[in-house]
Amino acid sequence: MEPDVLTSRTNDIKQVLLSAIEEQKISLAYQSQISLPAKQLVGVEALCRINSGTWGDVSPEEFIPVAEHTGLIAPLERLVLTQVAHDLPLLLQEHPDIRVGVNLSIRHITEPDFLPFIHAWLDTLPASAVARLDFEITETYFQRISQSVIDGLHTMRTRGVRIVMDDFGSGQSSLSRLHTLPFDVIKLDKQFAQQIDHPMVYAIIKAAVAFSHEFGIELIAEGVETLEQCDALQAIHCHLAQGFYFSHPQPLAHWLSSQNASPT
Ligand code: C2E
Ligand code: MG
Ligand code: MG
C-alpha cells in the first residue's frame, strides 16, 4: 500500500500505531483455551490491544492489516513479544501446565533479521517457558512461505515452540501443501463452530477432527459462543476449544488470581 493510496482512516490508524510504538504503549489481553469435555484451562492466547486515546480502543482486525501494509508490524510485534516475555513467567507460575499462544505475522517472519531476533528473544526465556510457547500464523499465508521460512520454523520447533496454523479453512487453503508444512496445531476458523448446526459444516468439522486424530495434530475450534456449539463439538470428539462461551480476552491480572483459573 503506497502512502498516496492510504485512506484517511488508514492514515489515522497508522498515526495511532506510530505513537503506540513510540510510547511503547500496547497491552495484551489473554483468552482461554479449554479442553473438552473436562473444561480445563489448557492455554491462553495473547491478543494485542491499542488504546488510541482519542477514539478509545482500535480493533486488531483494523490495526494489524494497517501495520502489515505500512512496515510497522515488526516493531509492533516486538513490543508484543517484550510484553509476553514479561507476562509468561507470571502466567506459568499461576498455571504451570498451560501453553501461551502468540500471533506472528508472515510479514514479520519473512523479514531478514527475524530469525536472529526471535532466537535472541527465546534465549532470554527459561527453556521451560520456551517449551510452553505456541506461535500462531494465519493459514492463508502458509501458502506462500518459502523453504527458508519453513527451515526457520523448524529451528523454532526444535526448541520446543509449537507452530499453530491459525484461522484454518477461512481463506486461501493450503490443503495441497499441508503435508509439506511445519505445524503442530490447527485452529479451525471461528466460522466453523458458529455454523456447526448446518449439516455440511458439521461434516467438515467432523472430518477435520478425524484428520487431526489420525495425524496426531491438535485441533482447536475457535469462536465457540454457545453451550450448543460446545456440546456439538464434544459429541464429535473435538478436544480443544476457544471462544466467548468460555471467556472473553482478559487482562493479565485476571489470570493471576486463582479464582479466575476456571472458565466463566
Ligand atoms: P485470531 O488470532 O484468530 O484471534 C482470535 C480472535 O477472535 C480475537 O479477536 C478474539 O477476541 C476473537 N474471538 C474469540 N472468541 C470469539 C468468539 O467466540 N466469537 C467471536 N466473534 N470472536 C471471538 P481480536 O483480539 O480482535 O483479534 C483479531 C485478530 O487480530 C486475531 O485473530 C489475530 O489474527 C490478530 N492479532 C491480534 N493480536 C495480534 C498480534 O500480536 N500479532 C498479529 N500478527 N496478529 C494479531
Ligand atoms: Mg490467533
Ligand atoms: Mg484465529
mmCIF file of C-alpha atoms and ligand atoms in Angstrom:
data_model
loop_
_atom_site.group_PDB
_atom_site.id
_atom_site.type_symbol
_atom_site.label_atom_id
_atom_site.label_comp_id
_atom_site.label_asym_id
_atom_site.label_seq_id
_atom_site.Cartn_x
_atom_site.Cartn_y
_atom_site.Cartn_z
ATOM 1 C CA MET A 1 0.000 0.000 0.000
ATOM 2 C CA GLU A 2 1.634 3.265 -1.145
ATOM 3 C CA PRO A 3 1.239 6.368 1.030
ATOM 4 C CA ASP A 4 -0.845 8.177 -1.618
ATOM 5 C CA VAL A 5 -3.460 5.432 -1.641
ATOM 6 C CA LEU A 6 -3.822 5.354 2.134
ATOM 7 C CA THR A 7 -7.347 6.301 3.082
ATOM 8 C CA SER A 8 -7.754 8.838 5.838
ATOM 9 C CA ARG A 9 -8.943 6.093 8.216
ATOM 10 C CA THR A 10 -5.839 4.059 7.384
ATOM 11 C CA ASN A 11 -3.715 7.144 7.931
ATOM 12 C CA ASP A 12 -5.333 7.771 11.312
ATOM 13 C CA ILE A 13 -4.660 4.164 12.327
ATOM 14 C CA LYS A 14 -1.076 4.476 11.132
ATOM 15 C CA GLN A 15 -0.645 7.527 13.399
ATOM 16 C CA VAL A 16 -2.142 5.586 16.326
ATOM 17 C CA LEU A 17 0.295 2.743 15.635
ATOM 18 C CA LEU A 18 3.256 5.126 15.364
ATOM 19 C CA SER A 19 2.528 6.734 18.705
ATOM 20 C CA ALA A 20 1.782 3.366 20.383
ATOM 21 C CA ILE A 21 5.166 2.100 19.161
ATOM 22 C CA GLU A 22 6.986 5.330 20.037
ATOM 23 C CA GLU A 23 5.498 5.410 23.534
ATOM 24 C CA GLN A 24 5.673 1.610 23.883
ATOM 25 C CA LYS A 25 2.007 1.641 24.791
ATOM 26 C CA ILE A 26 0.411 -1.611 23.797
ATOM 27 C CA SER A 27 -1.274 -4.076 26.061
ATOM 28 C CA LEU A 28 -2.202 -7.714 25.863
ATOM 29 C CA ALA A 29 -5.459 -9.484 26.578
ATOM 30 C CA TYR A 30 -5.365 -13.245 27.113
ATOM 31 C CA GLN A 31 -8.154 -15.579 26.044
ATOM 32 C CA SER A 32 -8.550 -19.091 27.427
ATOM 33 C CA GLN A 33 -8.248 -22.334 25.507
ATOM 34 C CA ILE A 34 -10.230 -25.132 27.093
ATOM 35 C CA SER A 35 -10.107 -28.923 26.978
ATOM 36 C CA LEU A 36 -13.320 -30.850 26.327
ATOM 37 C CA PRO A 37 -15.139 -32.500 27.956
ATOM 38 C CA ALA A 38 -13.225 -31.665 31.178
ATOM 39 C CA LYS A 39 -13.452 -27.881 30.571
ATOM 40 C CA GLN A 40 -9.955 -27.382 31.990
ATOM 41 C CA LEU A 41 -7.816 -24.378 31.136
ATOM 42 C CA VAL A 42 -5.056 -25.664 28.831
ATOM 43 C CA GLY A 43 -3.791 -22.463 27.259
ATOM 44 C CA VAL A 44 -4.203 -18.773 26.649
ATOM 45 C CA GLU A 45 -3.783 -16.702 23.503
ATOM 46 C CA ALA A 46 -2.147 -13.271 23.727
ATOM 47 C CA LEU A 47 -4.094 -10.670 21.750
ATOM 48 C CA CYS A 48 -2.677 -7.208 21.125
ATOM 49 C CA ARG A 49 -4.662 -4.162 22.265
ATOM 50 C CA ILE A 50 -4.057 -0.491 21.489
ATOM 51 C CA ASN A 51 -5.839 2.433 23.015
ATOM 52 C CA SER A 52 -5.783 5.420 20.711
ATOM 53 C CA GLY A 53 -6.706 7.910 23.406
ATOM 54 C CA THR A 54 -8.918 9.922 21.043
ATOM 55 C CA TRP A 55 -11.257 7.180 19.848
ATOM 56 C CA GLY A 56 -10.688 4.570 22.506
ATOM 57 C CA ASP A 57 -9.786 1.035 21.511
ATOM 58 C CA VAL A 58 -8.986 0.238 17.899
ATOM 59 C CA SER A 59 -9.574 -3.393 16.949
ATOM 60 C CA PRO A 60 -6.689 -5.621 15.833
ATOM 61 C CA GLU A 61 -8.893 -6.538 12.865
ATOM 62 C CA GLU A 62 -8.208 -2.959 11.774
ATOM 63 C CA PHE A 63 -4.730 -2.152 13.021
ATOM 64 C CA ILE A 64 -2.937 -5.427 12.189
ATOM 65 C CA PRO A 65 -3.560 -5.116 8.408
ATOM 66 C CA VAL A 66 -2.502 -1.441 8.537
ATOM 67 C CA ALA A 67 0.659 -2.377 10.473
ATOM 68 C CA GLU A 68 1.362 -5.083 7.894
ATOM 69 C CA HIS A 69 0.994 -2.661 4.983
ATOM 70 C CA THR A 70 2.919 0.231 6.463
ATOM 71 C CA GLY A 71 6.026 -1.591 7.640
ATOM 72 C CA LEU A 72 5.036 -1.260 11.309
ATOM 73 C CA ILE A 73 4.240 -4.903 12.029
ATOM 74 C CA ALA A 74 7.778 -5.850 13.136
ATOM 75 C CA PRO A 75 8.162 -3.014 15.683
ATOM 76 C CA LEU A 76 4.604 -3.665 16.900
ATOM 77 C CA GLU A 77 5.114 -7.398 17.339
ATOM 78 C CA ARG A 78 8.469 -6.844 19.007
ATOM 79 C CA LEU A 79 6.627 -4.823 21.642
ATOM 80 C CA VAL A 80 4.105 -7.658 21.937
ATOM 81 C CA LEU A 81 6.973 -10.131 22.413
ATOM 82 C CA THR A 82 8.581 -7.920 25.064
ATOM 83 C CA GLN A 83 5.282 -7.915 26.952
ATOM 84 C CA VAL A 84 4.872 -11.684 26.505
ATOM 85 C CA ALA A 85 8.388 -12.222 27.926
ATOM 86 C CA HIS A 86 7.298 -10.226 30.968
ATOM 87 C CA ASP A 87 3.930 -11.968 31.380
ATOM 88 C CA LEU A 88 4.928 -15.552 30.576
ATOM 89 C CA PRO A 89 6.687 -16.425 33.872
ATOM 90 C CA LEU A 90 3.775 -14.890 35.821
ATOM 91 C CA LEU A 91 1.199 -16.872 33.857
ATOM 92 C CA LEU A 92 3.204 -20.091 34.232
ATOM 93 C CA GLN A 93 3.701 -19.542 37.927
ATOM 94 C CA GLU A 94 -0.076 -19.458 38.369
ATOM 95 C CA HIS A 95 -0.903 -22.071 35.687
ATOM 96 C CA PRO A 96 2.222 -24.237 35.198
ATOM 97 C CA ASP A 97 0.693 -26.556 32.599
ATOM 98 C CA ILE A 98 -0.798 -24.078 30.163
ATOM 99 C CA ARG A 99 0.518 -23.091 26.753
ATOM 100 C CA VAL A 100 0.719 -19.473 25.656
ATOM 101 C CA GLY A 101 -0.133 -18.557 22.065
ATOM 102 C CA VAL A 102 1.377 -15.531 20.323
ATOM 103 C CA ASN A 103 0.236 -14.356 16.884
ATOM 104 C CA LEU A 104 3.005 -13.663 14.397
ATOM 105 C CA SER A 105 2.530 -12.012 11.045
ATOM 106 C CA ILE A 106 4.119 -13.563 7.991
ATOM 107 C CA ARG A 107 5.327 -10.052 7.095
ATOM 108 C CA HIS A 108 7.374 -10.081 10.277
ATOM 109 C CA ILE A 109 8.537 -13.689 9.987
ATOM 110 C CA THR A 110 9.854 -13.109 6.477
ATOM 111 C CA GLU A 111 11.951 -10.068 7.429
ATOM 112 C CA PRO A 112 15.673 -10.831 7.018
ATOM 113 C CA ASP A 113 16.550 -10.264 10.683
ATOM 114 C CA PHE A 114 13.561 -12.173 12.117
ATOM 115 C CA LEU A 115 15.368 -15.449 12.835
ATOM 116 C CA PRO A 116 18.322 -13.960 14.742
ATOM 117 C CA PHE A 117 15.862 -11.690 16.561
ATOM 118 C CA ILE A 118 13.471 -14.468 17.603
ATOM 119 C CA HIS A 119 16.265 -16.806 18.729
ATOM 120 C CA ALA A 120 17.812 -13.998 20.799
ATOM 121 C CA TRP A 121 14.343 -13.345 22.274
ATOM 122 C CA LEU A 122 13.865 -17.064 23.055
ATOM 123 C CA ASP A 123 17.329 -17.063 24.682
ATOM 124 C CA THR A 124 16.073 -14.539 27.240
ATOM 125 C CA LEU A 125 13.459 -17.041 28.463
ATOM 126 C CA PRO A 126 13.944 -20.150 30.589
ATOM 127 C CA ALA A 127 13.866 -23.294 28.399
ATOM 128 C CA SER A 128 10.842 -24.496 30.384
ATOM 129 C CA ALA A 129 8.938 -21.347 29.307
ATOM 130 C CA VAL A 130 10.064 -21.620 25.657
ATOM 131 C CA ALA A 131 8.545 -25.107 25.627
ATOM 132 C CA ARG A 132 5.137 -23.626 26.558
ATOM 133 C CA LEU A 133 5.022 -21.232 23.584
ATOM 134 C CA ASP A 134 2.778 -21.533 20.535
ATOM 135 C CA PHE A 135 3.414 -19.251 17.547
ATOM 136 C CA GLU A 136 0.172 -18.719 15.609
ATOM 137 C CA ILE A 137 0.409 -17.968 11.900
ATOM 138 C CA THR A 138 -2.657 -17.426 9.718
ATOM 139 C CA GLU A 139 -3.220 -20.296 7.321
ATOM 140 C CA THR A 140 -3.613 -18.170 4.194
ATOM 141 C CA TYR A 141 -0.008 -17.072 4.464
ATOM 142 C CA PHE A 142 1.328 -20.577 4.883
ATOM 143 C CA GLN A 143 0.527 -20.917 1.176
ATOM 144 C CA ARG A 144 3.284 -18.544 0.253
ATOM 145 C CA ILE A 145 6.067 -19.357 2.659
ATOM 146 C CA SER A 146 9.414 -20.195 1.146
ATOM 147 C CA GLN A 147 11.704 -23.080 2.020
ATOM 148 C CA SER A 148 13.936 -20.795 4.080
ATOM 149 C CA VAL A 149 10.953 -19.724 6.219
ATOM 150 C CA ILE A 150 9.948 -23.386 6.601
ATOM 151 C CA ASP A 151 13.513 -24.152 7.746
ATOM 152 C CA GLY A 152 13.302 -21.232 10.209
ATOM 153 C CA LEU A 153 10.058 -22.588 11.675
ATOM 154 C CA HIS A 154 11.726 -25.989 12.079
ATOM 155 C CA THR A 155 14.554 -24.436 14.105
ATOM 156 C CA MET A 156 11.978 -22.900 16.466
ATOM 157 C CA ARG A 157 10.218 -26.257 16.823
ATOM 158 C CA THR A 158 13.485 -27.925 17.833
ATOM 159 C CA ARG A 159 13.486 -25.560 20.837
ATOM 160 C CA GLY A 160 10.012 -26.701 21.874
ATOM 161 C CA VAL A 161 7.924 -23.912 20.343
ATOM 162 C CA ARG A 162 4.827 -25.230 18.581
ATOM 163 C CA ILE A 163 3.653 -23.770 15.275
ATOM 164 C CA VAL A 164 -0.091 -23.220 15.017
ATOM 165 C CA MET A 165 -1.967 -22.816 11.760
ATOM 166 C CA ASP A 166 -4.492 -20.121 12.658
ATOM 167 C CA ASP A 167 -7.896 -19.449 11.040
ATOM 168 C CA PHE A 168 -7.739 -22.788 9.228
ATOM 169 C CA GLY A 169 -10.299 -23.021 6.438
ATOM 170 C CA SER A 170 -11.112 -19.321 6.351
ATOM 171 C CA GLY A 171 -9.440 -18.163 3.185
ATOM 172 C CA GLN A 172 -6.987 -19.471 0.677
ATOM 173 C CA SER A 173 -6.449 -23.043 1.696
ATOM 174 C CA SER A 174 -3.068 -24.688 1.981
ATOM 175 C CA LEU A 175 -4.565 -28.192 1.720
ATOM 176 C CA SER A 176 -2.465 -29.237 -1.246
ATOM 177 C CA ARG A 177 0.727 -28.241 0.616
ATOM 178 C CA LEU A 178 -0.370 -29.274 4.080
ATOM 179 C CA HIS A 179 1.883 -32.329 4.162
ATOM 180 C CA THR A 180 4.958 -30.162 3.465
ATOM 181 C CA LEU A 181 4.298 -27.510 6.101
ATOM 182 C CA PRO A 182 5.744 -27.464 9.603
ATOM 183 C CA PHE A 183 2.884 -27.146 12.090
ATOM 184 C CA ASP A 184 1.748 -28.879 15.262
ATOM 185 C CA VAL A 185 -1.724 -27.453 15.823
ATOM 186 C CA ILE A 186 -4.664 -26.417 13.663
ATOM 187 C CA LYS A 187 -7.036 -23.698 14.805
ATOM 188 C CA LEU A 188 -10.275 -24.156 12.966
ATOM 189 C CA ASP A 189 -11.611 -20.765 11.959
ATOM 190 C CA LYS A 190 -14.462 -19.406 14.060
ATOM 191 C CA GLN A 191 -16.948 -19.623 11.182
ATOM 192 C CA PHE A 192 -16.999 -23.415 11.548
ATOM 193 C CA ALA A 193 -18.047 -23.635 15.217
ATOM 194 C CA GLN A 194 -20.510 -20.840 14.644
ATOM 195 C CA GLN A 195 -22.251 -22.713 11.821
ATOM 196 C CA ILE A 196 -21.985 -26.198 13.294
ATOM 197 C CA ASP A 197 -25.754 -26.637 13.203
ATOM 198 C CA HIS A 198 -25.562 -26.777 9.414
ATOM 199 C CA PRO A 199 -25.153 -30.478 8.422
ATOM 200 C CA MET A 200 -22.478 -29.726 5.831
ATOM 201 C CA VAL A 201 -20.397 -27.630 8.240
ATOM 202 C CA TYR A 202 -20.855 -30.313 10.897
ATOM 203 C CA ALA A 203 -19.499 -32.932 8.458
ATOM 204 C CA ILE A 204 -16.481 -30.737 7.618
ATOM 205 C CA ILE A 205 -15.627 -30.243 11.280
ATOM 206 C CA LYS A 206 -16.008 -33.973 11.879
ATOM 207 C CA ALA A 207 -13.614 -34.684 9.002
ATOM 208 C CA ALA A 208 -11.106 -32.120 10.311
ATOM 209 C CA VAL A 209 -11.259 -33.686 13.790
ATOM 210 C CA ALA A 210 -10.729 -37.192 12.316
ATOM 211 C CA PHE A 211 -7.804 -35.867 10.268
ATOM 212 C CA SER A 212 -6.201 -34.286 13.324
ATOM 213 C CA HIS A 213 -6.568 -37.501 15.356
ATOM 214 C CA GLU A 214 -5.130 -39.621 12.546
ATOM 215 C CA PHE A 215 -2.002 -37.485 12.302
ATOM 216 C CA GLY A 216 -1.549 -36.628 15.980
ATOM 217 C CA ILE A 217 -2.133 -32.927 15.351
ATOM 218 C CA GLU A 218 -4.032 -30.887 17.921
ATOM 219 C CA LEU A 219 -7.173 -29.165 16.700
ATOM 220 C CA ILE A 220 -8.676 -26.165 18.459
ATOM 221 C CA ALA A 221 -12.138 -24.980 17.469
ATOM 222 C CA GLU A 222 -12.204 -21.169 17.682
ATOM 223 C CA GLY A 223 -15.174 -18.887 18.160
ATOM 224 C CA VAL A 224 -17.296 -21.123 20.397
ATOM 225 C CA GLU A 225 -20.060 -18.862 21.677
ATOM 226 C CA THR A 226 -22.809 -21.151 22.947
ATOM 227 C CA LEU A 227 -23.390 -24.273 25.014
ATOM 228 C CA GLU A 228 -24.975 -25.917 21.952
ATOM 229 C CA GLN A 229 -21.839 -25.337 19.866
ATOM 230 C CA CYS A 230 -19.697 -26.660 22.711
ATOM 231 C CA ASP A 231 -21.845 -29.789 23.096
ATOM 232 C CA ALA A 232 -21.853 -30.447 19.360
ATOM 233 C CA LEU A 233 -18.055 -30.206 19.231
ATOM 234 C CA GLN A 234 -17.728 -32.502 22.214
ATOM 235 C CA ALA A 235 -20.012 -35.052 20.572
ATOM 236 C CA ILE A 236 -17.631 -35.345 17.602
ATOM 237 C CA HIS A 237 -14.592 -35.679 19.891
ATOM 238 C CA CYS A 238 -13.174 -32.236 19.398
ATOM 239 C CA HIS A 239 -10.996 -31.947 22.497
ATOM 240 C CA LEU A 240 -9.978 -28.279 22.445
ATOM 241 C CA ALA A 241 -11.974 -25.084 22.105
ATOM 242 C CA GLN A 242 -11.717 -21.323 22.473
ATOM 243 C CA GLY A 243 -14.401 -18.674 22.425
ATOM 244 C CA PHE A 244 -16.622 -16.203 24.212
ATOM 245 C CA TYR A 245 -18.659 -19.085 25.686
ATOM 246 C CA PHE A 246 -15.681 -19.864 27.944
ATOM 247 C CA SER A 247 -14.154 -16.434 28.320
ATOM 248 C CA HIS A 248 -13.603 -13.139 26.562
ATOM 249 C CA PRO A 249 -9.983 -11.971 26.272
ATOM 250 C CA GLN A 250 -8.959 -10.644 29.691
ATOM 251 C CA PRO A 251 -6.022 -8.623 31.028
ATOM 252 C CA LEU A 252 -3.106 -10.412 32.672
ATOM 253 C CA ALA A 253 -4.334 -9.624 36.192
ATOM 254 C CA HIS A 254 -7.445 -11.736 35.589
ATOM 255 C CA TRP A 255 -5.290 -14.835 35.049
ATOM 256 C CA LEU A 256 -3.161 -14.196 38.108
ATOM 257 C CA SER A 257 -5.917 -14.623 40.647
ATOM 258 C CA SER A 258 -6.609 -18.323 41.137
ATOM 259 C CA GLN A 259 -10.354 -17.921 41.444
ATOM 260 C CA ASN A 260 -10.368 -16.963 37.752
ATOM 261 C CA ALA A 261 -8.486 -20.051 36.623
ATOM 262 C CA SER A 262 -11.561 -21.941 35.538
ATOM 263 C CA PRO A 263 -13.678 -20.855 32.593
ATOM 264 C CA THR A 264 -16.511 -18.452 33.229
HETATM 265 P P1 C2E B 1 -7.057 -14.639 15.990
HETATM 266 O O1 C2E B 1 -5.616 -14.878 16.200
HETATM 267 O O2 C2E B 1 -7.829 -15.649 15.239
HETATM 268 O O3 C2E B 1 -7.661 -14.416 17.443
HETATM 269 C C1 C2E B 1 -8.978 -14.717 17.795
HETATM 270 C C2 C2E B 1 -9.882 -13.530 17.610
HETATM 271 O O4 C2E B 1 -11.234 -13.964 17.724
HETATM 272 C C3 C2E B 1 -9.711 -12.463 18.696
HETATM 273 O O5 C2E B 1 -10.061 -11.210 18.122
HETATM 274 C C4 C2E B 1 -10.767 -12.876 19.714
HETATM 275 O O6 C2E B 1 -11.186 -11.816 20.550
HETATM 276 C C5 C2E B 1 -11.876 -13.289 18.773
HETATM 277 N N1 C2E B 1 -12.787 -14.247 19.400
HETATM 278 C C6 C2E B 1 -12.510 -15.136 20.368
HETATM 279 N N2 C2E B 1 -13.587 -15.883 20.693
HETATM 280 C C7 C2E B 1 -14.587 -15.431 19.907
HETATM 281 C C8 C2E B 1 -15.973 -15.798 19.772
HETATM 282 O O7 C2E B 1 -16.489 -16.678 20.454
HETATM 283 N N3 C2E B 1 -16.698 -15.103 18.841
HETATM 284 C C9 C2E B 1 -16.144 -14.120 18.080
HETATM 285 N N4 C2E B 1 -16.929 -13.494 17.206
HETATM 286 N N5 C2E B 1 -14.837 -13.752 18.174
HETATM 287 C C10 C2E B 1 -14.079 -14.418 19.074
HETATM 288 P P2 C2E B 1 -9.149 -9.931 18.255
HETATM 289 O O8 C2E B 1 -8.480 -9.873 19.592
HETATM 290 O O9 C2E B 1 -9.967 -8.781 17.802
HETATM 291 O O10 C2E B 1 -8.002 -10.225 17.209
HETATM 292 C C11 C2E B 1 -8.314 -10.343 15.855
HETATM 293 C C12 C2E B 1 -7.144 -10.842 15.080
HETATM 294 O O11 C2E B 1 -6.078 -9.890 15.109
HETATM 295 C C13 C2E B 1 -6.530 -12.119 15.657
HETATM 296 O O12 C2E B 1 -7.288 -13.232 15.258
HETATM 297 C C14 C2E B 1 -5.151 -12.080 15.039
HETATM 298 O O13 C2E B 1 -5.183 -12.560 13.722
HETATM 299 C C15 C2E B 1 -4.890 -10.597 15.008
HETATM 300 N N6 C2E B 1 -3.987 -10.247 16.127
HETATM 301 C C16 C2E B 1 -4.229 -9.896 17.412
HETATM 302 N N7 C2E B 1 -3.058 -9.647 18.082
HETATM 303 C C17 C2E B 1 -2.070 -9.866 17.182
HETATM 304 C C18 C2E B 1 -0.634 -9.785 17.233
HETATM 305 O O14 C2E B 1 0.003 -9.501 18.266
HETATM 306 N N8 C2E B 1 0.044 -10.063 16.057
HETATM 307 C C19 C2E B 1 -0.618 -10.427 14.899
HETATM 308 N N9 C2E B 1 0.097 -10.687 13.796
HETATM 309 N N10 C2E B 1 -1.942 -10.517 14.836
HETATM 310 C C20 C2E B 1 -2.654 -10.241 15.953
HETATM 311 MG MG MG B 2 -4.567 -16.429 16.777
HETATM 312 MG MG MG B 3 -7.878 -17.413 14.644
#
